[in-house]
mmCIF file of C-alpha atoms in Angstrom:
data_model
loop_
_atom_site.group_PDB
_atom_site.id
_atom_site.type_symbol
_atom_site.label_atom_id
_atom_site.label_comp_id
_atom_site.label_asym_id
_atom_site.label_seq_id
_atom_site.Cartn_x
_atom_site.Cartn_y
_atom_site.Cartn_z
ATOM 1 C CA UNK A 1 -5.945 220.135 216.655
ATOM 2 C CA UNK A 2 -7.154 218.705 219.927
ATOM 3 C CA UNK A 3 -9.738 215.722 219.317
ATOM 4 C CA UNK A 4 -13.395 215.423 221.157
ATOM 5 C CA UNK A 5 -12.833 216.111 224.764
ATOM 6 C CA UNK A 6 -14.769 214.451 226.978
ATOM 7 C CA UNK A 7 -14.814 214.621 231.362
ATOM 8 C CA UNK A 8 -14.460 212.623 233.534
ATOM 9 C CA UNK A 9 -13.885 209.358 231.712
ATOM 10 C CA UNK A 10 -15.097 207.211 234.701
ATOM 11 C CA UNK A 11 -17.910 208.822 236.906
ATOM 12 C CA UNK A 12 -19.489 206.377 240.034
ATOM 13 C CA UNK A 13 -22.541 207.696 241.650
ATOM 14 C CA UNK A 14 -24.540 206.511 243.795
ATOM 15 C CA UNK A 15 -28.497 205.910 243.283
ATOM 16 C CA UNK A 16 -30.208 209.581 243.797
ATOM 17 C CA UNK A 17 -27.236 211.623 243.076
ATOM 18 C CA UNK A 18 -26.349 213.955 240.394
ATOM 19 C CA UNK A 19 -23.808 213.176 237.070
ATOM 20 C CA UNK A 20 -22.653 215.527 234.877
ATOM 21 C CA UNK A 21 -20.967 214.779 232.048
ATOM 22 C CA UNK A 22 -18.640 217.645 229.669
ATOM 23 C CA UNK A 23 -18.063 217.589 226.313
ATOM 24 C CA UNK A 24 -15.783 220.090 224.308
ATOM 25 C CA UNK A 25 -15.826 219.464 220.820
ATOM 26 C CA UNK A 26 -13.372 220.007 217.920
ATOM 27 C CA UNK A 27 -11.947 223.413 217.387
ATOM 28 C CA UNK A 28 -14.490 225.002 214.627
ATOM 29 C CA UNK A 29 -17.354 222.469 215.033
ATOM 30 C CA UNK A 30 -20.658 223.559 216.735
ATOM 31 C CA UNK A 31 -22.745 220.305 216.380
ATOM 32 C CA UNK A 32 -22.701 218.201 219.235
ATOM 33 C CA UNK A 33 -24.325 214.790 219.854
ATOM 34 C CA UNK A 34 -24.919 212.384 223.142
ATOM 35 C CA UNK A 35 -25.180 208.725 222.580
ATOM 36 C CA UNK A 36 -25.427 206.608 225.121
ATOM 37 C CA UNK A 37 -24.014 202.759 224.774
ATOM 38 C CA UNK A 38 -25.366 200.056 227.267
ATOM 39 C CA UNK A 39 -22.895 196.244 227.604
ATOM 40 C CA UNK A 40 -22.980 194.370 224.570
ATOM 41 C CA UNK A 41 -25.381 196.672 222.401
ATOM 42 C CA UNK A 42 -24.346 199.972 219.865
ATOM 43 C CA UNK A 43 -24.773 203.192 220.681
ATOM 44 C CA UNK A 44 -28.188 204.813 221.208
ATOM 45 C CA UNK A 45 -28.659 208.562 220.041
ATOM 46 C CA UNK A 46 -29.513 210.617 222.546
ATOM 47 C CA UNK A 47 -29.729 214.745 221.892
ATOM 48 C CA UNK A 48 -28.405 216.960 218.917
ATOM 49 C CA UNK A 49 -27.427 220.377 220.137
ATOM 50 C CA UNK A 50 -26.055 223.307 218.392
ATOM 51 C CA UNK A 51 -24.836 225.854 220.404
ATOM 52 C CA UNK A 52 -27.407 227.570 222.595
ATOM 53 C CA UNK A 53 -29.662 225.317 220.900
ATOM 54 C CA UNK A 54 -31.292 221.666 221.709
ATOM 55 C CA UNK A 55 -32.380 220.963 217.745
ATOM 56 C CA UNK A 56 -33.641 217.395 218.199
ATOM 57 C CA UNK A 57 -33.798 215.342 221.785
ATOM 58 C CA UNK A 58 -36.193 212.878 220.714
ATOM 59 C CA UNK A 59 -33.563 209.911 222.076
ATOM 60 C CA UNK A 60 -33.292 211.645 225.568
ATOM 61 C CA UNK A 61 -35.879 210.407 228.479
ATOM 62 C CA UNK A 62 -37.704 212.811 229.432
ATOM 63 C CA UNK A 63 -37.419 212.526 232.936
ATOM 64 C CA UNK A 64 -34.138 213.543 235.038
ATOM 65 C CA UNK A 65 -31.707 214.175 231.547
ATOM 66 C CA UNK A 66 -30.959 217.438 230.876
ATOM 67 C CA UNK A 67 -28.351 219.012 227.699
ATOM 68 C CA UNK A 68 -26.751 222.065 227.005
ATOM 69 C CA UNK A 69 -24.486 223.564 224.671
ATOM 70 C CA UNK A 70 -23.712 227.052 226.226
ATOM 71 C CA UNK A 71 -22.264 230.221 224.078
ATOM 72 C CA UNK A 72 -19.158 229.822 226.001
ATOM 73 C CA UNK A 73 -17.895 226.359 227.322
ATOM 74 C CA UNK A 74 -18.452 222.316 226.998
ATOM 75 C CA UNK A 75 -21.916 220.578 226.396
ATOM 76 C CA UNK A 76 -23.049 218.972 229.765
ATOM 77 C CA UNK A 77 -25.452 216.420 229.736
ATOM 78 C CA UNK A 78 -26.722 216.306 233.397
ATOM 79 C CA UNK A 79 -28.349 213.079 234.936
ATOM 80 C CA UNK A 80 -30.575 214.258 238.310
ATOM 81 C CA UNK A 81 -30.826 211.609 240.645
ATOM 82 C CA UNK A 82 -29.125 208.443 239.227
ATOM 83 C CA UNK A 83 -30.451 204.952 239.320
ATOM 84 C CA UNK A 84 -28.899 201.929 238.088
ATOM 85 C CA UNK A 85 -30.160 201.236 235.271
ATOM 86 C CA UNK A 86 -28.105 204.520 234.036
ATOM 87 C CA UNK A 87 -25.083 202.826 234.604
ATOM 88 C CA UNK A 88 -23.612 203.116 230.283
ATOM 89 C CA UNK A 89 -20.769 204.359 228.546
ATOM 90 C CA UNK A 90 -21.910 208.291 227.361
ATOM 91 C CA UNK A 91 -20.162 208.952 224.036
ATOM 92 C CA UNK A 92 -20.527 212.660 222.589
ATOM 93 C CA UNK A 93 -19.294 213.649 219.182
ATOM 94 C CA UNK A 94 -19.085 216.945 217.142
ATOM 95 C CA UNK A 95 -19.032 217.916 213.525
ATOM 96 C CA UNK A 96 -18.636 221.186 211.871
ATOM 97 C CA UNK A 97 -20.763 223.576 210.375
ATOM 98 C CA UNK A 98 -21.916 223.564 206.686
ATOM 99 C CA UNK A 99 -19.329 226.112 204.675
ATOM 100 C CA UNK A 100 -16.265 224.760 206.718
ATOM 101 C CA UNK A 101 -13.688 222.517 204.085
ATOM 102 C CA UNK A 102 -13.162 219.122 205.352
ATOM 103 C CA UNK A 103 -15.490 216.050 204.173
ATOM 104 C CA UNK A 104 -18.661 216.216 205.582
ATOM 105 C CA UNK A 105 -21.694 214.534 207.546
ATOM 106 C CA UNK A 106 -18.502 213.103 209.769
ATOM 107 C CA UNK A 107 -19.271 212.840 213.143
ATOM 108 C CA UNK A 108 -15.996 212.583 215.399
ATOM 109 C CA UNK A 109 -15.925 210.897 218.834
ATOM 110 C CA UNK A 110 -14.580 210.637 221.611
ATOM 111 C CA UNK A 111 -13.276 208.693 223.975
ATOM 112 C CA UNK A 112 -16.723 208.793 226.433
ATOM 113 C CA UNK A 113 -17.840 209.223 229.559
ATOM 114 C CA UNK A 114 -18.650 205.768 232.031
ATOM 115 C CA UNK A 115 -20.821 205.957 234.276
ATOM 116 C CA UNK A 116 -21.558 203.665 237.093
ATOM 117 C CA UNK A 117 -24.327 204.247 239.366
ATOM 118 C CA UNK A 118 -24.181 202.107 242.798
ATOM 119 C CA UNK B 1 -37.585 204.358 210.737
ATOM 120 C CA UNK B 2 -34.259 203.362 209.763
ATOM 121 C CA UNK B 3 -32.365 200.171 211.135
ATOM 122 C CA UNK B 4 -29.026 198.974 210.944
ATOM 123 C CA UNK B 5 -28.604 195.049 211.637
ATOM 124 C CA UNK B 6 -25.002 193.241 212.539
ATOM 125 C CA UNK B 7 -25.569 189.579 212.273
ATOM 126 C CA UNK B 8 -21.965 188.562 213.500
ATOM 127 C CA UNK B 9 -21.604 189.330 217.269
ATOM 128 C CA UNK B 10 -18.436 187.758 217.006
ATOM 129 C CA UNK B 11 -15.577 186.734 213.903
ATOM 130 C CA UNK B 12 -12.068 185.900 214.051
ATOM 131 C CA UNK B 13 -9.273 186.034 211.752
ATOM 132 C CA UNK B 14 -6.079 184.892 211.634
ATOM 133 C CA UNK B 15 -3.175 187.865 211.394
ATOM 134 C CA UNK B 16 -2.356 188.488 207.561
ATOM 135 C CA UNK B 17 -5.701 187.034 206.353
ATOM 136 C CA UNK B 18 -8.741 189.044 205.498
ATOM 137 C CA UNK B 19 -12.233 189.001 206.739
ATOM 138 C CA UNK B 20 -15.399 190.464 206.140
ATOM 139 C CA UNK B 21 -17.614 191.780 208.644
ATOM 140 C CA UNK B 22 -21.531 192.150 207.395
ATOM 141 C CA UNK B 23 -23.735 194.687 207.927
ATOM 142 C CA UNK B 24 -27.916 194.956 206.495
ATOM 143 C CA UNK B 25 -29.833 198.568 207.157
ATOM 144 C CA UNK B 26 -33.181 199.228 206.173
ATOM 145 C CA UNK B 27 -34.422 202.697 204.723
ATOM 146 C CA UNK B 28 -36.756 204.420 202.474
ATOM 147 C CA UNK B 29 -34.226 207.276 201.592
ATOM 148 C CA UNK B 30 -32.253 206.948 198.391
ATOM 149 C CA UNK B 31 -29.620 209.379 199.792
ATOM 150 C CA UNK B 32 -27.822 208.685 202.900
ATOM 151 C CA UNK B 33 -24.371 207.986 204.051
ATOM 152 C CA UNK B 34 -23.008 204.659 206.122
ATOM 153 C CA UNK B 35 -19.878 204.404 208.372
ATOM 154 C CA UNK B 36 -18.001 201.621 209.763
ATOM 155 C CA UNK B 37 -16.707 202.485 212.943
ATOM 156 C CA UNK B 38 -14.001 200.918 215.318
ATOM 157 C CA UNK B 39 -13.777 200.850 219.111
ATOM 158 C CA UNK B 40 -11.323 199.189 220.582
ATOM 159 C CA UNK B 41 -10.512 198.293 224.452
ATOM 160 C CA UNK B 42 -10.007 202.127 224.627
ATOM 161 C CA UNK B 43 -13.328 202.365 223.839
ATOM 162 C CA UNK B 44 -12.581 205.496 221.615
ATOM 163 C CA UNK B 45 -14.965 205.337 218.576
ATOM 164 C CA UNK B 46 -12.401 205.552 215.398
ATOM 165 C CA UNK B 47 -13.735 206.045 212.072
ATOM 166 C CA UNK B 48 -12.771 203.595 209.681
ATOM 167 C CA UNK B 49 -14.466 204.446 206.166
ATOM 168 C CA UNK B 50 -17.443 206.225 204.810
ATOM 169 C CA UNK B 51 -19.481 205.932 201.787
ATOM 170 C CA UNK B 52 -21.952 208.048 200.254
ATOM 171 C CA UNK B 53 -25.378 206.353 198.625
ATOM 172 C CA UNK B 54 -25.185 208.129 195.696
ATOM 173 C CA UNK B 55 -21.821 207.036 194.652
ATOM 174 C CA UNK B 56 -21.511 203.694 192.474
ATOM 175 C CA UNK B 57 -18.003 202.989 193.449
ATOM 176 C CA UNK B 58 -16.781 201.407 196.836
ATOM 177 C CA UNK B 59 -15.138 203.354 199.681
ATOM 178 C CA UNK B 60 -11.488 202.275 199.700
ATOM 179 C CA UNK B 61 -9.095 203.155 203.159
ATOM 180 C CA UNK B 62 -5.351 200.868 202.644
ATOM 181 C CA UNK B 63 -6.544 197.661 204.144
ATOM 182 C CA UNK B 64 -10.183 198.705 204.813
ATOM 183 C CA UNK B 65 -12.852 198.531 201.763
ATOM 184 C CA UNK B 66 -16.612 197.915 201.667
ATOM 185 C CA UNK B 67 -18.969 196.019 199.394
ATOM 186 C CA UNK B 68 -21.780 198.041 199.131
ATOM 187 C CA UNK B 69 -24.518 196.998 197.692
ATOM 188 C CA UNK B 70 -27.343 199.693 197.414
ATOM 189 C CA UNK B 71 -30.299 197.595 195.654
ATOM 190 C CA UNK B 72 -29.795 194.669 198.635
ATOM 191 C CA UNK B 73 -29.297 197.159 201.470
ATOM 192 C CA UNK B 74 -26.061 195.670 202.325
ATOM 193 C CA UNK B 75 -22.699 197.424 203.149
ATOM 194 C CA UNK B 76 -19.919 195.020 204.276
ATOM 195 C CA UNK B 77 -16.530 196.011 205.524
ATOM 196 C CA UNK B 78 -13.156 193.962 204.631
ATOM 197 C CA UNK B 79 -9.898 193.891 206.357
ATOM 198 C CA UNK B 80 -7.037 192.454 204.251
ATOM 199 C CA UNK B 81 -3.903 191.977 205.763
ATOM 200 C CA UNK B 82 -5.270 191.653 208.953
ATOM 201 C CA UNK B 83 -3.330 192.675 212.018
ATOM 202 C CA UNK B 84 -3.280 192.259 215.828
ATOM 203 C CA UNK B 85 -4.063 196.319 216.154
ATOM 204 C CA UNK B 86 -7.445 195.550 213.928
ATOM 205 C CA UNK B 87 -9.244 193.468 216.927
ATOM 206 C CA UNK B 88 -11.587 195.685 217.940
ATOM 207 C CA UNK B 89 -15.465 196.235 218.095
ATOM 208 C CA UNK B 90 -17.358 197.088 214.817
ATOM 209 C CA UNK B 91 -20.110 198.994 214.350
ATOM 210 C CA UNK B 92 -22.148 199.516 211.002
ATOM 211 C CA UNK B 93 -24.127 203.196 211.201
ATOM 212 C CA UNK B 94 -26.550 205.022 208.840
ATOM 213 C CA UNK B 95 -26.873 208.812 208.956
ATOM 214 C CA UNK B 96 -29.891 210.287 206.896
ATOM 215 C CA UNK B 97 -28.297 213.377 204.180
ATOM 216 C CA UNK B 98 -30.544 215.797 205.959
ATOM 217 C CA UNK B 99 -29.500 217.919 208.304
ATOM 218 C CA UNK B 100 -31.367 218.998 211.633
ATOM 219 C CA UNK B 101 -33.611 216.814 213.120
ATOM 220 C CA UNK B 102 -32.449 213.600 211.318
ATOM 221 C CA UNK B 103 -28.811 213.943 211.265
ATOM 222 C CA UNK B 104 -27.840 211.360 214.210
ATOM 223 C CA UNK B 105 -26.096 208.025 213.920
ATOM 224 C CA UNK B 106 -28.252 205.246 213.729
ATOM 225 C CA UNK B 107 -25.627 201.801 214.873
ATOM 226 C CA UNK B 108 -25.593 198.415 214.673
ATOM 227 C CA UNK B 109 -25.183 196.268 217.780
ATOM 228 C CA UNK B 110 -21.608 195.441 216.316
ATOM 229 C CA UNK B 111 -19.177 193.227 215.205
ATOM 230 C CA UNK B 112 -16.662 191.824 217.853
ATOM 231 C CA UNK B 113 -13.454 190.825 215.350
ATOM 232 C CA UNK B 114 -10.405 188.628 217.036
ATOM 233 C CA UNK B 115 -7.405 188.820 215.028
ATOM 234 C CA UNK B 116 -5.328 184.927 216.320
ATOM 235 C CA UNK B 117 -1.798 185.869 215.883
#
């Protein structure tokens, strides 16, 4: 069972372009979460989507950050016009739905997305 | 709001020994869940151990266990048998039990833990 996929793991841009990161979670699970993790500090929540849904983006800036969690396909969190201070590691992780066996309120990672704006 | 504070931005250990990484959070929930997580030069985020509020009894993983302490708001992780594979970052995190809305991560600033062969 194929862990948290995440693409590309190393994304440059330069100031006013586009990023796009993908996320495919686990097999089963249709929770997905962006964090985003600046040098030397934890990782900041971001957006909570479940699929077709955006259930809670109150960590997202509202200006130039866009999610989605399409029917069919990865999450993409989508960055219009970069500037530096973007430049983070962006970490997405999935869980499953309630009624599924396994422990729960696990949140599985993995292994991010950096991005370095120029 | 919930907050999850790492006072140790840095430990060491030597390989074999055991060490104890802190972690404080402050809530006004008396259900939740904390996490220690591990990310090492991969960066991957590993999960190392859970524990659930409402349980007395400490999380236990082989080498990894936690102290937690509900009434002081303190859940501390401990390596025994340390070894070179355990240096790594640390993070502490809090999750609320609900669901929804309040069901993100809430993270230390972590724990950066040296093992010296």
């Amino acid at each position: 069972n194929a862990g948290v996929m995440q693409n590309p793991r190393h994304l440059v841009r330069r100031r006013g372009q586009e990023a796009r990161l993908r996320c495919s979670p686990m097999k089963g699970h249709s929770h997905v979460y962006w964090y985003r993790q600046l040098p030397e500090e934890g990782l900041k929540f971001m957006v909570y989507l479940q699929k077709e849904n955006i259930i809670d983006e109150s960590g997202m800036p509202k200006e130039r950050f866009s999610a989605e969690f399409p029917k069919e396909g990865p999450s993409i969190l989508r960055i219009q016009q970069v500037v530096r201070g973007d430049s983070a590691a962006y970490f997405c992780a999935s869980s499953p739905p309630v009624g599924l066996p396994g422990p729960k309120n696990i949140q599985y990672f993995g292994a991010g997305t950096r991005l370095s704006v120029l | 709001a919930q907050t999850v504070t790492q006072s140790q931005p840095e430990m060491s250990v030597q390989e074999a020994e055991t060490v104890t990484l802190s972690c404080t959070y402050d809530t006004s929930e008396s259900d939740y869940y904390l996490f220690w997580y591990k990310q090492p030069p991969s960066r991957q985020m590993i999960l190392v151990i859970r524990q659930e509020a409402y349980k007395q009894q400490n999380a236990t993983e082989n080498r990894f266990s936690v102290n937690f302490q509900k009434a002081a708001k303190s859940f501390s992780l401990k390596i025994s048998d340390s070894q070179l594979g355990d240096a790594a970052m640390y993070f502490c995190a809090y999750r609320s039990p609900y669901g929804g809305s309040q069901g993100n991560l809430i993270f230390g600033k972590g724990t950066k833990l040296s093992v010296k062969p």
